[in-house]
């Protein structure tokens, strides 16, 4: 199964509560923090909500 590396690149200031919850669910706390997740539809959906705030890289094992 492939994995995804998600990095928070922009601030949540002015963001909605839904965006804040999605970023927290992805395990991102501060700017430039990174989390690695399995590539699942649920994770892709959370990334889609905050796609303008994060950068995504695919990691092949």
mmCIF file with all atom_site columns, N, CA, C and O in Angstrom:
data_model
loop_
_atom_site.group_PDB
_atom_site.id
_atom_site.type_symbol
_atom_site.label_atom_id
_atom_site.label_alt_id
_atom_site.label_comp_id
_atom_site.label_asym_id
_atom_site.label_entity_id
_atom_site.label_seq_id
_atom_site.pdbx_PDB_ins_code
_atom_site.Cartn_x
_atom_site.Cartn_y
_atom_site.Cartn_z
_atom_site.occupancy
_atom_site.B_iso_or_equiv
_atom_site.pdbx_formal_charge
_atom_site.auth_seq_id
_atom_site.auth_comp_id
_atom_site.auth_asym_id
_atom_site.auth_atom_id
_atom_site.pdbx_PDB_model_num
ATOM 1   N N  . UNK A 1 1  ? 0.849   -1.180 0.000  1.00 0.00 ? 1  UNK A N  1
ATOM 2   C CA . UNK A 1 1  ? 0.000   0.000  0.000  1.00 0.00 ? 1  UNK A CA 1
ATOM 3   C C  . UNK A 1 1  ? 0.892   1.241  0.000  1.00 0.00 ? 1  UNK A C  1
ATOM 4   O O  . UNK A 1 1  ? 1.861   1.323  0.739  1.00 0.00 ? 1  UNK A O  1
ATOM 5   N N  . UNK A 1 2  ? 0.544   2.192  -0.833 1.00 0.00 ? 2  UNK A N  1
ATOM 6   C CA . UNK A 1 2  ? 1.343   3.414  -0.891 1.00 0.00 ? 2  UNK A CA 1
ATOM 7   C C  . UNK A 1 2  ? 0.987   4.348  0.266  1.00 0.00 ? 2  UNK A C  1
ATOM 8   O O  . UNK A 1 2  ? -0.064  4.226  0.885  1.00 0.00 ? 2  UNK A O  1
ATOM 9   N N  . UNK A 1 3  ? 1.876   5.254  0.533  1.00 0.00 ? 3  UNK A N  1
ATOM 10  C CA . UNK A 1 3  ? 1.689   6.198  1.629  1.00 0.00 ? 3  UNK A CA 1
ATOM 11  C C  . UNK A 1 3  ? 1.749   7.610  1.084  1.00 0.00 ? 3  UNK A C  1
ATOM 12  O O  . UNK A 1 3  ? 2.251   7.856  -0.006 1.00 0.00 ? 3  UNK A O  1
ATOM 13  N N  . UNK A 1 4  ? 1.210   8.549  1.887  1.00 0.00 ? 4  UNK A N  1
ATOM 14  C CA . UNK A 1 4  ? 1.173   9.952  1.515  1.00 0.00 ? 4  UNK A CA 1
ATOM 15  C C  . UNK A 1 4  ? 1.843   10.761 2.611  1.00 0.00 ? 4  UNK A C  1
ATOM 16  O O  . UNK A 1 4  ? 1.566   10.560 3.787  1.00 0.00 ? 4  UNK A O  1
ATOM 17  N N  . UNK A 1 5  ? 2.717   11.687 2.215  1.00 0.00 ? 5  UNK A N  1
ATOM 18  C CA . UNK A 1 5  ? 3.353   12.612 3.149  1.00 0.00 ? 5  UNK A CA 1
ATOM 19  C C  . UNK A 1 5  ? 2.666   13.962 2.989  1.00 0.00 ? 5  UNK A C  1
ATOM 20  O O  . UNK A 1 5  ? 2.661   14.541 1.902  1.00 0.00 ? 5  UNK A O  1
ATOM 21  N N  . UNK A 1 6  ? 2.060   14.460 4.083  1.00 0.00 ? 6  UNK A N  1
ATOM 22  C CA . UNK A 1 6  ? 1.298   15.705 4.061  1.00 0.00 ? 6  UNK A CA 1
ATOM 23  C C  . UNK A 1 6  ? 2.040   16.736 4.903  1.00 0.00 ? 6  UNK A C  1
ATOM 24  O O  . UNK A 1 6  ? 2.414   16.455 6.040  1.00 0.00 ? 6  UNK A O  1
ATOM 25  N N  . UNK A 1 7  ? 2.246   17.934 4.361  1.00 0.00 ? 7  UNK A N  1
ATOM 26  C CA . UNK A 1 7  ? 2.945   19.005 5.062  1.00 0.00 ? 7  UNK A CA 1
ATOM 27  C C  . UNK A 1 7  ? 2.076   20.254 5.075  1.00 0.00 ? 7  UNK A C  1
ATOM 28  O O  . UNK A 1 7  ? 1.553   20.661 4.037  1.00 0.00 ? 7  UNK A O  1
ATOM 29  N N  . UNK A 1 8  ? 1.918   20.863 6.253  1.00 0.00 ? 8  UNK A N  1
ATOM 30  C CA . UNK A 1 8  ? 1.145   22.102 6.387  1.00 0.00 ? 8  UNK A CA 1
ATOM 31  C C  . UNK A 1 8  ? 2.008   23.266 5.918  1.00 0.00 ? 8  UNK A C  1
ATOM 32  O O  . UNK A 1 8  ? 3.052   23.542 6.496  1.00 0.00 ? 8  UNK A O  1
ATOM 33  N N  . UNK A 1 9  ? 1.583   23.951 4.858  1.00 0.00 ? 9  UNK A N  1
ATOM 34  C CA . UNK A 1 9  ? 2.376   25.016 4.260  1.00 0.00 ? 9  UNK A CA 1
ATOM 35  C C  . UNK A 1 9  ? 1.817   26.408 4.526  1.00 0.00 ? 9  UNK A C  1
ATOM 36  O O  . UNK A 1 9  ? 2.546   27.384 4.420  1.00 0.00 ? 9  UNK A O  1
ATOM 37  N N  . UNK A 1 10 ? 0.534   26.527 4.830  1.00 0.00 ? 10 UNK A N  1
ATOM 38  C CA . UNK A 1 10 ? -0.068  27.834 5.080  1.00 0.00 ? 10 UNK A CA 1
ATOM 39  C C  . UNK A 1 10 ? -0.793  27.820 6.415  1.00 0.00 ? 10 UNK A C  1
ATOM 40  O O  . UNK A 1 10 ? -1.225  26.779 6.892  1.00 0.00 ? 10 UNK A O  1
ATOM 41  N N  . UNK A 1 11 ? -0.964  28.998 6.985  1.00 0.00 ? 11 UNK A N  1
ATOM 42  C CA . UNK A 1 11 ? -1.556  29.143 8.307  1.00 0.00 ? 11 UNK A CA 1
ATOM 43  C C  . UNK A 1 11 ? -3.067  28.931 8.278  1.00 0.00 ? 11 UNK A C  1
ATOM 44  O O  . UNK A 1 11 ? -3.732  29.141 7.262  1.00 0.00 ? 11 UNK A O  1
ATOM 45  N N  . UNK A 1 12 ? -3.601  28.540 9.430  1.00 0.00 ? 12 UNK A N  1
ATOM 46  C CA . UNK A 1 12 ? -5.041  28.351 9.582  1.00 0.00 ? 12 UNK A CA 1
ATOM 47  C C  . UNK A 1 12 ? -5.758  29.615 10.043 1.00 0.00 ? 12 UNK A C  1
ATOM 48  O O  . UNK A 1 12 ? -6.961  29.589 10.276 1.00 0.00 ? 12 UNK A O  1
ATOM 49  N N  . UNK A 1 13 ? -5.035  30.708 10.201 1.00 0.00 ? 13 UNK A N  1
ATOM 50  C CA . UNK A 1 13 ? -5.660  31.957 10.636 1.00 0.00 ? 13 UNK A CA 1
ATOM 51  C C  . UNK A 1 13 ? -6.724  32.343 9.612  1.00 0.00 ? 13 UNK A C  1
ATOM 52  O O  . UNK A 1 13 ? -6.468  32.402 8.413  1.00 0.00 ? 13 UNK A O  1
ATOM 53  N N  . UNK A 1 14 ? -7.922  32.575 10.071 1.00 0.00 ? 14 UNK A N  1
ATOM 54  C CA . UNK A 1 14 ? -9.027  32.925 9.194  1.00 0.00 ? 14 UNK A CA 1
ATOM 55  C C  . UNK A 1 14 ? -9.724  31.718 8.599  1.00 0.00 ? 14 UNK A C  1
ATOM 56  O O  . UNK A 1 14 ? -10.702 31.872 7.879  1.00 0.00 ? 14 UNK A O  1
ATOM 57  N N  . UNK A 1 15 ? -9.254  30.527 8.907  1.00 0.00 ? 15 UNK A N  1
ATOM 58  C CA . UNK A 1 15 ? -9.864  29.310 8.378  1.00 0.00 ? 15 UNK A CA 1
ATOM 59  C C  . UNK A 1 15 ? -11.115 28.933 9.163  1.00 0.00 ? 15 UNK A C  1
ATOM 60  O O  . UNK A 1 15 ? -11.292 29.339 10.301 1.00 0.00 ? 15 UNK A O  1
ATOM 61  N N  . UNK A 1 16 ? -11.953 28.139 8.542  1.00 0.00 ? 16 UNK A N  1
ATOM 62  C CA . UNK A 1 16 ? -13.175 27.707 9.205  1.00 0.00 ? 16 UNK A CA 1
ATOM 63  C C  . UNK A 1 16 ? -12.868 26.618 10.222 1.00 0.00 ? 16 UNK A C  1
ATOM 64  O O  . UNK A 1 16 ? -11.780 26.037 10.226 1.00 0.00 ? 16 UNK A O  1
ATOM 65  N N  . UNK A 1 17 ? -13.842 26.327 11.077 1.00 0.00 ? 17 UNK A N  1
ATOM 66  C CA . UNK A 1 17 ? -13.678 25.286 12.084 1.00 0.00 ? 17 UNK A CA 1
ATOM 67  C C  . UNK A 1 17 ? -13.481 23.920 11.423 1.00 0.00 ? 17 UNK A C  1
ATOM 68  O O  . UNK A 1 17 ? -12.730 23.092 11.908 1.00 0.00 ? 17 UNK A O  1
ATOM 69  N N  . UNK A 1 18 ? -14.141 23.689 10.300 1.00 0.00 ? 18 UNK A N  1
ATOM 70  C CA . UNK A 1 18 ? -13.987 22.424 9.576  1.00 0.00 ? 18 UNK A CA 1
ATOM 71  C C  . UNK A 1 18 ? -12.546 22.254 9.093  1.00 0.00 ? 18 UNK A C  1
ATOM 72  O O  . UNK A 1 18 ? -11.982 21.151 9.173  1.00 0.00 ? 18 UNK A O  1
ATOM 73  N N  . UNK A 1 19 ? -11.941 23.319 8.614  1.00 0.00 ? 19 UNK A N  1
ATOM 74  C CA . UNK A 1 19 ? -10.547 23.247 8.169  1.00 0.00 ? 19 UNK A CA 1
ATOM 75  C C  . UNK A 1 19 ? -9.628  22.939 9.337  1.00 0.00 ? 19 UNK A C  1
ATOM 76  O O  . UNK A 1 19 ? -8.716  22.117 9.226  1.00 0.00 ? 19 UNK A O  1
ATOM 77  N N  . UNK A 1 20 ? -9.859  23.596 10.465 1.00 0.00 ? 20 UNK A N  1
ATOM 78  C CA . UNK A 1 20 ? -9.032  23.371 11.650 1.00 0.00 ? 20 UNK A CA 1
ATOM 79  C C  . UNK A 1 20 ? -9.130  21.922 12.122 1.00 0.00 ? 20 UNK A C  1
ATOM 80  O O  . UNK A 1 20 ? -8.127  21.306 12.482 1.00 0.00 ? 20 UNK A O  1
ATOM 81  N N  . UNK A 1 21 ? -10.347 21.380 12.118 1.00 0.00 ? 21 UNK A N  1
ATOM 82  C CA . UNK A 1 21 ? -10.536 19.989 12.545 1.00 0.00 ? 21 UNK A CA 1
ATOM 83  C C  . UNK A 1 21 ? -9.856  19.023 11.592 1.00 0.00 ? 21 UNK A C  1
ATOM 84  O O  . UNK A 1 21 ? -9.276  18.017 12.016 1.00 0.00 ? 21 UNK A O  1
ATOM 85  N N  . UNK A 1 22 ? -9.944  19.285 10.282 1.00 0.00 ? 22 UNK A N  1
ATOM 86  C CA . UNK A 1 22 ? -9.305  18.406 9.307  1.00 0.00 ? 22 UNK A CA 1
ATOM 87  C C  . UNK A 1 22 ? -7.791  18.427 9.437  1.00 0.00 ? 22 UNK A C  1
ATOM 88  O O  . UNK A 1 22 ? -7.141  17.383 9.364  1.00 0.00 ? 22 UNK A O  1
ATOM 89  N N  . UNK A 1 23 ? -7.210  19.598 9.636  1.00 0.00 ? 23 UNK A N  1
ATOM 90  C CA . UNK A 1 23 ? -5.763  19.694 9.800  1.00 0.00 ? 23 UNK A CA 1
ATOM 91  C C  . UNK A 1 23 ? -5.337  18.954 11.065 1.00 0.00 ? 23 UNK A C  1
ATOM 92  O O  . UNK A 1 23 ? -4.348  18.217 11.065 1.00 0.00 ? 23 UNK A O  1
ATOM 93  N N  . UNK A 1 24 ? -6.100  19.114 12.146 1.00 0.00 ? 24 UNK A N  1
ATOM 94  C CA . UNK A 1 24 ? -5.782  18.406 13.394 1.00 0.00 ? 24 UNK A CA 1
ATOM 95  C C  . UNK A 1 24 ? -5.923  16.898 13.206 1.00 0.00 ? 24 UNK A C  1
ATOM 96  O O  . UNK A 1 24 ? -5.112  16.124 13.717 1.00 0.00 ? 24 UNK A O  1
ATOM 97  N N  . UNK A 1 25 ? -6.930  16.459 12.475 1.00 0.00 ? 25 UNK A N  1
ATOM 98  C CA . UNK A 1 25 ? -7.131  15.033 12.225 1.00 0.00 ? 25 UNK A CA 1
ATOM 99  C C  . UNK A 1 25 ? -5.999  14.433 11.398 1.00 0.00 ? 25 UNK A C  1
ATOM 100 O O  . UNK A 1 25 ? -5.695  13.253 11.532 1.00 0.00 ? 25 UNK A O  1
ATOM 101 N N  . UNK A 1 26 ? -5.411  15.254 10.561 1.00 0.00 ? 26 UNK A N  1
ATOM 102 C CA . UNK A 1 26 ? -4.276  14.787 9.764  1.00 0.00 ? 26 UNK A CA 1
ATOM 103 C C  . UNK A 1 26 ? -2.986  14.754 10.586 1.00 0.00 ? 26 UNK A C  1
ATOM 104 O O  . UNK A 1 26 ? -1.961  14.286 10.109 1.00 0.00 ? 26 UNK A O  1
ATOM 105 N N  . UNK A 1 27 ? -3.032  15.255 11.807 1.00 0.00 ? 27 UNK A N  1
ATOM 106 C CA . UNK A 1 27 ? -1.860  15.212 12.675 1.00 0.00 ? 27 UNK A CA 1
ATOM 107 C C  . UNK A 1 27 ? -0.914  16.375 12.472 1.00 0.00 ? 27 UNK A C  1
ATOM 108 O O  . UNK A 1 27 ? 0.251   16.295 12.841 1.00 0.00 ? 27 UNK A O  1
ATOM 109 N N  . UNK A 1 28 ? -1.412  17.467 11.896 1.00 0.00 ? 28 UNK A N  1
ATOM 110 C CA . UNK A 1 28 ? -0.571  18.637 11.639 1.00 0.00 ? 28 UNK A CA 1
ATOM 111 C C  . UNK A 1 28 ? -0.867  19.704 12.681 1.00 0.00 ? 28 UNK A C  1
ATOM 112 O O  . UNK A 1 28 ? -2.027  20.020 12.935 1.00 0.00 ? 28 UNK A O  1
ATOM 113 N N  . UNK A 1 29 ? 0.192   20.252 13.304 1.00 0.00 ? 29 UNK A N  1
ATOM 114 C CA . UNK A 1 29 ? 0.000   21.219 14.373 1.00 0.00 ? 29 UNK A CA 1
ATOM 115 C C  . UNK A 1 29 ? 0.554   22.591 14.026 1.00 0.00 ? 29 UNK A C  1
ATOM 116 O O  . UNK A 1 29 ? -0.127  23.583 14.171 1.00 0.00 ? 29 UNK A O  1
ATOM 117 N N  . UNK A 1 30 ? 1.786   22.649 13.584 1.00 0.00 ? 30 UNK A N  1
ATOM 118 C CA . UNK A 1 30 ? 2.432   23.923 13.287 1.00 0.00 ? 30 UNK A CA 1
ATOM 119 C C  . UNK A 1 30 ? 2.778   23.983 11.802 1.00 0.00 ? 30 UNK A C  1
ATOM 120 O O  . UNK A 1 30 ? 2.741   22.969 11.108 1.00 0.00 ? 30 UNK A O  1
ATOM 121 N N  . UNK A 1 31 ? 3.132   25.169 11.334 1.00 0.00 ? 31 UNK A N  1
ATOM 122 C CA . UNK A 1 31 ? 3.572   25.306 9.955  1.00 0.00 ? 31 UNK A CA 1
ATOM 123 C C  . UNK A 1 31 ? 4.775   24.403 9.698  1.00 0.00 ? 31 UNK A C  1
ATOM 124 O O  . UNK A 1 31 ? 5.632   24.236 10.568 1.00 0.00 ? 31 UNK A O  1
ATOM 125 N N  . UNK A 1 32 ? 4.824   23.830 8.548  1.00 0.00 ? 32 UNK A N  1
ATOM 126 C CA . UNK A 1 32 ? 5.880   22.911 8.097  1.00 0.00 ? 32 UNK A CA 1
ATOM 127 C C  . UNK A 1 32 ? 5.916   21.602 8.866  1.00 0.00 ? 32 UNK A C  1
ATOM 128 O O  . UNK A 1 32 ? 6.875   20.851 8.745  1.00 0.00 ? 32 UNK A O  1
ATOM 129 N N  . UNK A 1 33 ? 4.887   21.302 9.659  1.00 0.00 ? 33 UNK A N  1
ATOM 130 C CA . UNK A 1 33 ? 4.835   19.986 10.290 1.00 0.00 ? 33 UNK A CA 1
ATOM 131 C C  . UNK A 1 33 ? 4.398   18.966 9.237  1.00 0.00 ? 33 UNK A C  1
ATOM 132 O O  . UNK A 1 33 ? 3.671   19.291 8.300  1.00 0.00 ? 33 UNK A O  1
ATOM 133 N N  . UNK A 1 34 ? 4.851   17.747 9.403  1.00 0.00 ? 34 UNK A N  1
ATOM 134 C CA . UNK A 1 34 ? 4.632   16.704 8.409  1.00 0.00 ? 34 UNK A CA 1
ATOM 135 C C  . UNK A 1 34 ? 4.046   15.468 9.059  1.00 0.00 ? 34 UNK A C  1
ATOM 136 O O  . UNK A 1 34 ? 4.390   15.138 10.191 1.00 0.00 ? 34 UNK A O  1
ATOM 137 N N  . UNK A 1 35 ? 3.152   14.798 8.350  1.00 0.00 ? 35 UNK A N  1
ATOM 138 C CA . UNK A 1 35 ? 2.583   13.539 8.807  1.00 0.00 ? 35 UNK A CA 1
ATOM 139 C C  . UNK A 1 35 ? 2.545   12.580 7.630  1.00 0.00 ? 35 UNK A C  1
ATOM 140 O O  . UNK A 1 35 ? 2.369   12.989 6.482  1.00 0.00 ? 35 UNK A O  1
ATOM 141 N N  . UNK A 1 36 ? 2.706   11.299 7.917  1.00 0.00 ? 36 UNK A N  1
ATOM 142 C CA . UNK A 1 36 ? 2.654   10.266 6.883  1.00 0.00 ? 36 UNK A CA 1
ATOM 143 C C  . UNK A 1 36 ? 1.455   9.385  7.153  1.00 0.00 ? 36 UNK A C  1
ATOM 144 O O  . UNK A 1 36 ? 1.245   8.923  8.271  1.00 0.00 ? 36 UNK A O  1
ATOM 145 N N  . UNK A 1 37 ? 0.625   9.183  6.124  1.00 0.00 ? 37 UNK A N  1
ATOM 146 C CA . UNK A 1 37 ? -0.601  8.401  6.245  1.00 0.00 ? 37 UNK A CA 1
ATOM 147 C C  . UNK A 1 37 ? -0.671  7.380  5.120  1.00 0.00 ? 37 UNK A C  1
ATOM 148 O O  . UNK A 1 37 ? -0.057  7.563  4.068  1.00 0.00 ? 37 UNK A O  1
ATOM 149 N N  . UNK A 1 38 ? -1.472  6.329  5.336  1.00 0.00 ? 38 UNK A N  1
ATOM 150 C CA . UNK A 1 38 ? -1.789  5.409  4.244  1.00 0.00 ? 38 UNK A CA 1
ATOM 151 C C  . UNK A 1 38 ? -2.681  6.127  3.253  1.00 0.00 ? 38 UNK A C  1
ATOM 152 O O  . UNK A 1 38 ? -3.476  6.986  3.622  1.00 0.00 ? 38 UNK A O  1
ATOM 153 N N  . UNK A 1 39 ? -2.546  5.776  1.992  1.00 0.00 ? 39 UNK A N  1
ATOM 154 C CA . UNK A 1 39 ? -3.336  6.418  0.935  1.00 0.00 ? 39 UNK A CA 1
ATOM 155 C C  . UNK A 1 39 ? -4.713  5.768  0.880  1.00 0.00 ? 39 UNK A C  1
ATOM 156 O O  . UNK A 1 39 ? -4.918  4.764  0.204  1.00 0.00 ? 39 UNK A O  1
ATOM 157 N N  . UNK A 1 40 ? -5.660  6.343  1.617  1.00 0.00 ? 40 UNK A N  1
ATOM 158 C CA . UNK A 1 40 ? -7.031  5.831  1.651  1.00 0.00 ? 40 UNK A CA 1
ATOM 159 C C  . UNK A 1 40 ? -7.983  6.925  1.191  1.00 0.00 ? 40 UNK A C  1
ATOM 160 O O  . UNK A 1 40 ? -7.636  8.114  1.224  1.00 0.00 ? 40 UNK A O  1
ATOM 161 N N  . UNK A 1 41 ? -9.190  6.554  0.778  1.00 0.00 ? 41 UNK A N  1
ATOM 162 C CA . UNK A 1 41 ? -10.164 7.575  0.370  1.00 0.00 ? 41 UNK A CA 1
ATOM 163 C C  . UNK A 1 41 ? -10.509 8.556  1.492  1.00 0.00 ? 41 UNK A C  1
ATOM 164 O O  . UNK A 1 41 ? -10.739 9.736  1.229  1.00 0.00 ? 41 UNK A O  1
ATOM 165 N N  . UNK A 1 42 ? -10.523 8.105  2.734  1.00 0.00 ? 42 UNK A N  1
ATOM 166 C CA . UNK A 1 42 ? -10.842 8.996  3.853  1.00 0.00 ? 42 UNK A CA 1
ATOM 167 C C  . UNK A 1 42 ? -9.760  10.069 4.017  1.00 0.00 ? 42 UNK A C  1
ATOM 168 O O  . UNK A 1 42 ? -10.074 11.258 4.197  1.00 0.00 ? 42 UNK A O  1
ATOM 169 N N  . UNK A 1 43 ? -8.506  9.667  3.936  1.00 0.00 ? 43 UNK A N  1
ATOM 170 C CA . UNK A 1 43 ? -7.405  10.617 4.054  1.00 0.00 ? 43 UNK A CA 1
ATOM 171 C C  . UNK A 1 43 ? -7.408  11.572 2.868  1.00 0.00 ? 43 UNK A C  1
ATOM 172 O O  . UNK A 1 43 ? -7.217  12.782 3.018  1.00 0.00 ? 43 UNK A O  1
ATOM 173 N N  . UNK A 1 44 ? -7.653  11.045 1.680  1.00 0.00 ? 44 UNK A N  1
ATOM 174 C CA . UNK A 1 44 ? -7.727  11.901 0.483  1.00 0.00 ? 44 UNK A CA 1
ATOM 175 C C  . UNK A 1 44 ? -8.841  12.942 0.616  1.00 0.00 ? 44 UNK A C  1
ATOM 176 O O  . UNK A 1 44 ? -8.693  14.083 0.190  1.00 0.00 ? 44 UNK A O  1
ATOM 177 N N  . UNK A 1 45 ? -9.973  12.553 1.213  1.00 0.00 ? 45 UNK A N  1
ATOM 178 C CA . UNK A 1 45 ? -11.073 13.488 1.423  1.00 0.00 ? 45 UNK A CA 1
ATOM 179 C C  . UNK A 1 45 ? -10.697 14.605 2.384  1.00 0.00 ? 45 UNK A C  1
ATOM 180 O O  . UNK A 1 45 ? -11.037 15.770 2.162  1.00 0.00 ? 45 UNK A O  1
ATOM 181 N N  . UNK A 1 46 ? -9.993  14.258 3.472  1.00 0.00 ? 46 UNK A N  1
ATOM 182 C CA . UNK A 1 46 ? -9.553  15.283 4.427  1.00 0.00 ? 46 UNK A CA 1
ATOM 183 C C  . UNK A 1 46 ? -8.560  16.236 3.770  1.00 0.00 ? 46 UNK A C  1
ATOM 184 O O  . UNK A 1 46 ? -8.608  17.451 3.998  1.00 0.00 ? 46 UNK A O  1
ATOM 185 N N  . UNK A 1 47 ? -7.668  15.692 2.951  1.00 0.00 ? 47 UNK A N  1
ATOM 186 C CA . UNK A 1 47 ? -6.692  16.529 2.249  1.00 0.00 ? 47 UNK A CA 1
ATOM 187 C C  . UNK A 1 47 ? -7.412  17.449 1.265  1.00 0.00 ? 47 UNK A C  1
ATOM 188 O O  . UNK A 1 47 ? -7.047  18.619 1.116  1.00 0.00 ? 47 UNK A O  1
ATOM 189 N N  . UNK A 1 48 ? -8.450  16.948 0.616  1.00 0.00 ? 48 UNK A N  1
ATOM 190 C CA . UNK A 1 48 ? -9.182  17.747 -0.366 1.00 0.00 ? 48 UNK A CA 1
ATOM 191 C C  . UNK A 1 48 ? -9.783  19.003 0.259  1.00 0.00 ? 48 UNK A C  1
ATOM 192 O O  . UNK A 1 48 ? -9.795  20.065 -0.366 1.00 0.00 ? 48 UNK A O  1
ATOM 193 N N  . UNK A 1 49 ? -10.264 18.903 1.503  1.00 0.00 ? 49 UNK A N  1
ATOM 194 C CA . UNK A 1 49 ? -10.873 20.047 2.184  1.00 0.00 ? 49 UNK A CA 1
ATOM 195 C C  . UNK A 1 49 ? -9.853  21.158 2.410  1.00 0.00 ? 49 UNK A C  1
ATOM 196 O O  . UNK A 1 49 ? -10.185 22.335 2.322  1.00 0.00 ? 49 UNK A O  1
ATOM 197 N N  . UNK A 1 50 ? -8.605  20.788 2.684  1.00 0.00 ? 50 UNK A N  1
ATOM 198 C CA . UNK A 1 50 ? -7.568  21.778 2.999  1.00 0.00 ? 50 UNK A CA 1
ATOM 199 C C  . UNK A 1 50 ? -6.459  21.784 1.949  1.00 0.00 ? 50 UNK A C  1
ATOM 200 O O  . UNK A 1 50 ? -5.318  22.114 2.248  1.00 0.00 ? 50 UNK A O  1
ATOM 201 N N  . UNK A 1 51 ? -6.788  21.444 0.733  1.00 0.00 ? 51 UNK A N  1
ATOM 202 C CA . UNK A 1 51 ? -5.778  21.292 -0.320 1.00 0.00 ? 51 UNK A CA 1
ATOM 203 C C  . UNK A 1 51 ? -5.004  22.585 -0.587 1.00 0.00 ? 51 UNK A C  1
ATOM 204 O O  . UNK A 1 51 ? -3.877  22.540 -1.050 1.00 0.00 ? 51 UNK A O  1
ATOM 205 N N  . UNK A 1 52 ? -5.580  23.745 -0.283 1.00 0.00 ? 52 UNK A N  1
ATOM 206 C CA . UNK A 1 52 ? -4.887  25.009 -0.508 1.00 0.00 ? 52 UNK A CA 1
ATOM 207 C C  . UNK A 1 52 ? -3.917  25.345 0.632  1.00 0.00 ? 52 UNK A C  1
ATOM 208 O O  . UNK A 1 52 ? -3.141  26.289 0.526  1.00 0.00 ? 52 UNK A O  1
ATOM 209 N N  . UNK A 1 53 ? -3.945  24.572 1.720  1.00 0.00 ? 53 UNK A N  1
ATOM 210 C CA . UNK A 1 53 ? -3.078  24.825 2.872  1.00 0.00 ? 53 UNK A CA 1
ATOM 211 C C  . UNK A 1 53 ? -1.928  23.824 2.985  1.00 0.00 ? 53 UNK A C  1
ATOM 212 O O  . UNK A 1 53 ? -0.984  24.070 3.733  1.00 0.00 ? 53 UNK A O  1
ATOM 213 N N  . UNK A 1 54 ? -2.010  22.699 2.293  1.00 0.00 ? 54 UNK A N  1
ATOM 214 C CA . UNK A 1 54 ? -1.040  21.631 2.470  1.00 0.00 ? 54 UNK A CA 1
ATOM 215 C C  . UNK A 1 54 ? -0.355  21.277 1.153  1.00 0.00 ? 54 UNK A C  1
ATOM 216 O O  . UNK A 1 54 ? -0.859  21.594 0.078  1.00 0.00 ? 54 UNK A O  1
ATOM 217 N N  . UNK A 1 55 ? 0.787   20.605 1.276  1.00 0.00 ? 55 UNK A N  1
ATOM 218 C CA . UNK A 1 55 ? 1.415   20.003 0.103  1.00 0.00 ? 55 UNK A CA 1
ATOM 219 C C  . UNK A 1 55 ? 1.433   18.498 0.342  1.00 0.00 ? 55 UNK A C  1
ATOM 220 O O  . UNK A 1 55 ? 1.560   18.038 1.478  1.00 0.00 ? 55 UNK A O  1
ATOM 221 N N  . UNK A 1 56 ? 1.293   17.752 -0.736 1.00 0.00 ? 56 UNK A N  1
ATOM 222 C CA . UNK A 1 56 ? 1.163   16.299 -0.644 1.00 0.00 ? 56 UNK A CA 1
ATOM 223 C C  . UNK A 1 56 ? 2.203   15.647 -1.547 1.00 0.00 ? 56 UNK A C  1
ATOM 224 O O  . UNK A 1 56 ? 2.379   16.060 -2.697 1.00 0.00 ? 56 UNK A O  1
ATOM 225 N N  . UNK A 1 57 ? 2.898   14.637 -0.999 1.00 0.00 ? 57 UNK A N  1
ATOM 226 C CA . UNK A 1 57 ? 3.842   13.853 -1.786 1.00 0.00 ? 57 UNK A CA 1
ATOM 227 C C  . UNK A 1 57 ? 3.491   12.391 -1.619 1.00 0.00 ? 57 UNK A C  1
ATOM 228 O O  . UNK A 1 57 ? 3.161   11.956 -0.514 1.00 0.00 ? 57 UNK A O  1
ATOM 229 N N  . UNK A 1 58 ? 3.554   11.638 -2.699 1.00 0.00 ? 58 UNK A N  1
ATOM 230 C CA . UNK A 1 58 ? 3.312   10.198 -2.604 1.00 0.00 ? 58 UNK A CA 1
ATOM 231 C C  . UNK A 1 58 ? 4.630   9.502  -2.344 1.00 0.00 ? 58 UNK A C  1
ATOM 232 O O  . UNK A 1 58 ? 5.649   9.817  -2.945 1.00 0.00 ? 58 UNK A O  1
ATOM 233 N N  . UNK A 1 59 ? 4.584   8.547  -1.418 1.00 0.00 ? 59 UNK A N  1
ATOM 234 C CA . UNK A 1 59 ? 5.764   7.769  -1.054 1.00 0.00 ? 59 UNK A CA 1
ATOM 235 C C  . UNK A 1 59 ? 5.485   6.325  -1.448 1.00 0.00 ? 59 UNK A C  1
ATOM 236 O O  . UNK A 1 59 ? 4.499   5.734  -1.009 1.00 0.00 ? 59 UNK A O  1
ATOM 237 N N  . UNK A 1 60 ? 6.338   5.762  -2.279 1.00 0.00 ? 60 UNK A N  1
ATOM 238 C CA . UNK A 1 60 ? 6.187   4.358  -2.669 1.00 0.00 ? 60 UNK A CA 1
ATOM 239 C C  . UNK A 1 60 ? 7.144   3.511  -1.860 1.00 0.00 ? 60 UNK A C  1
ATOM 240 O O  . UNK A 1 60 ? 8.344   3.771  -1.840 1.00 0.00 ? 60 UNK A O  1
ATOM 241 N N  . UNK A 1 61 ? 6.601   2.511  -1.184 1.00 0.00 ? 61 UNK A N  1
ATOM 242 C CA . UNK A 1 61 ? 7.434   1.621  -0.370 1.00 0.00 ? 61 UNK A CA 1
ATOM 243 C C  . UNK A 1 61 ? 8.091   0.570  -1.235 1.00 0.00 ? 61 UNK A C  1
ATOM 244 O O  . UNK A 1 61 ? 7.480   -0.164 -1.896 1.00 0.00 ? 61 UNK A O  1
#
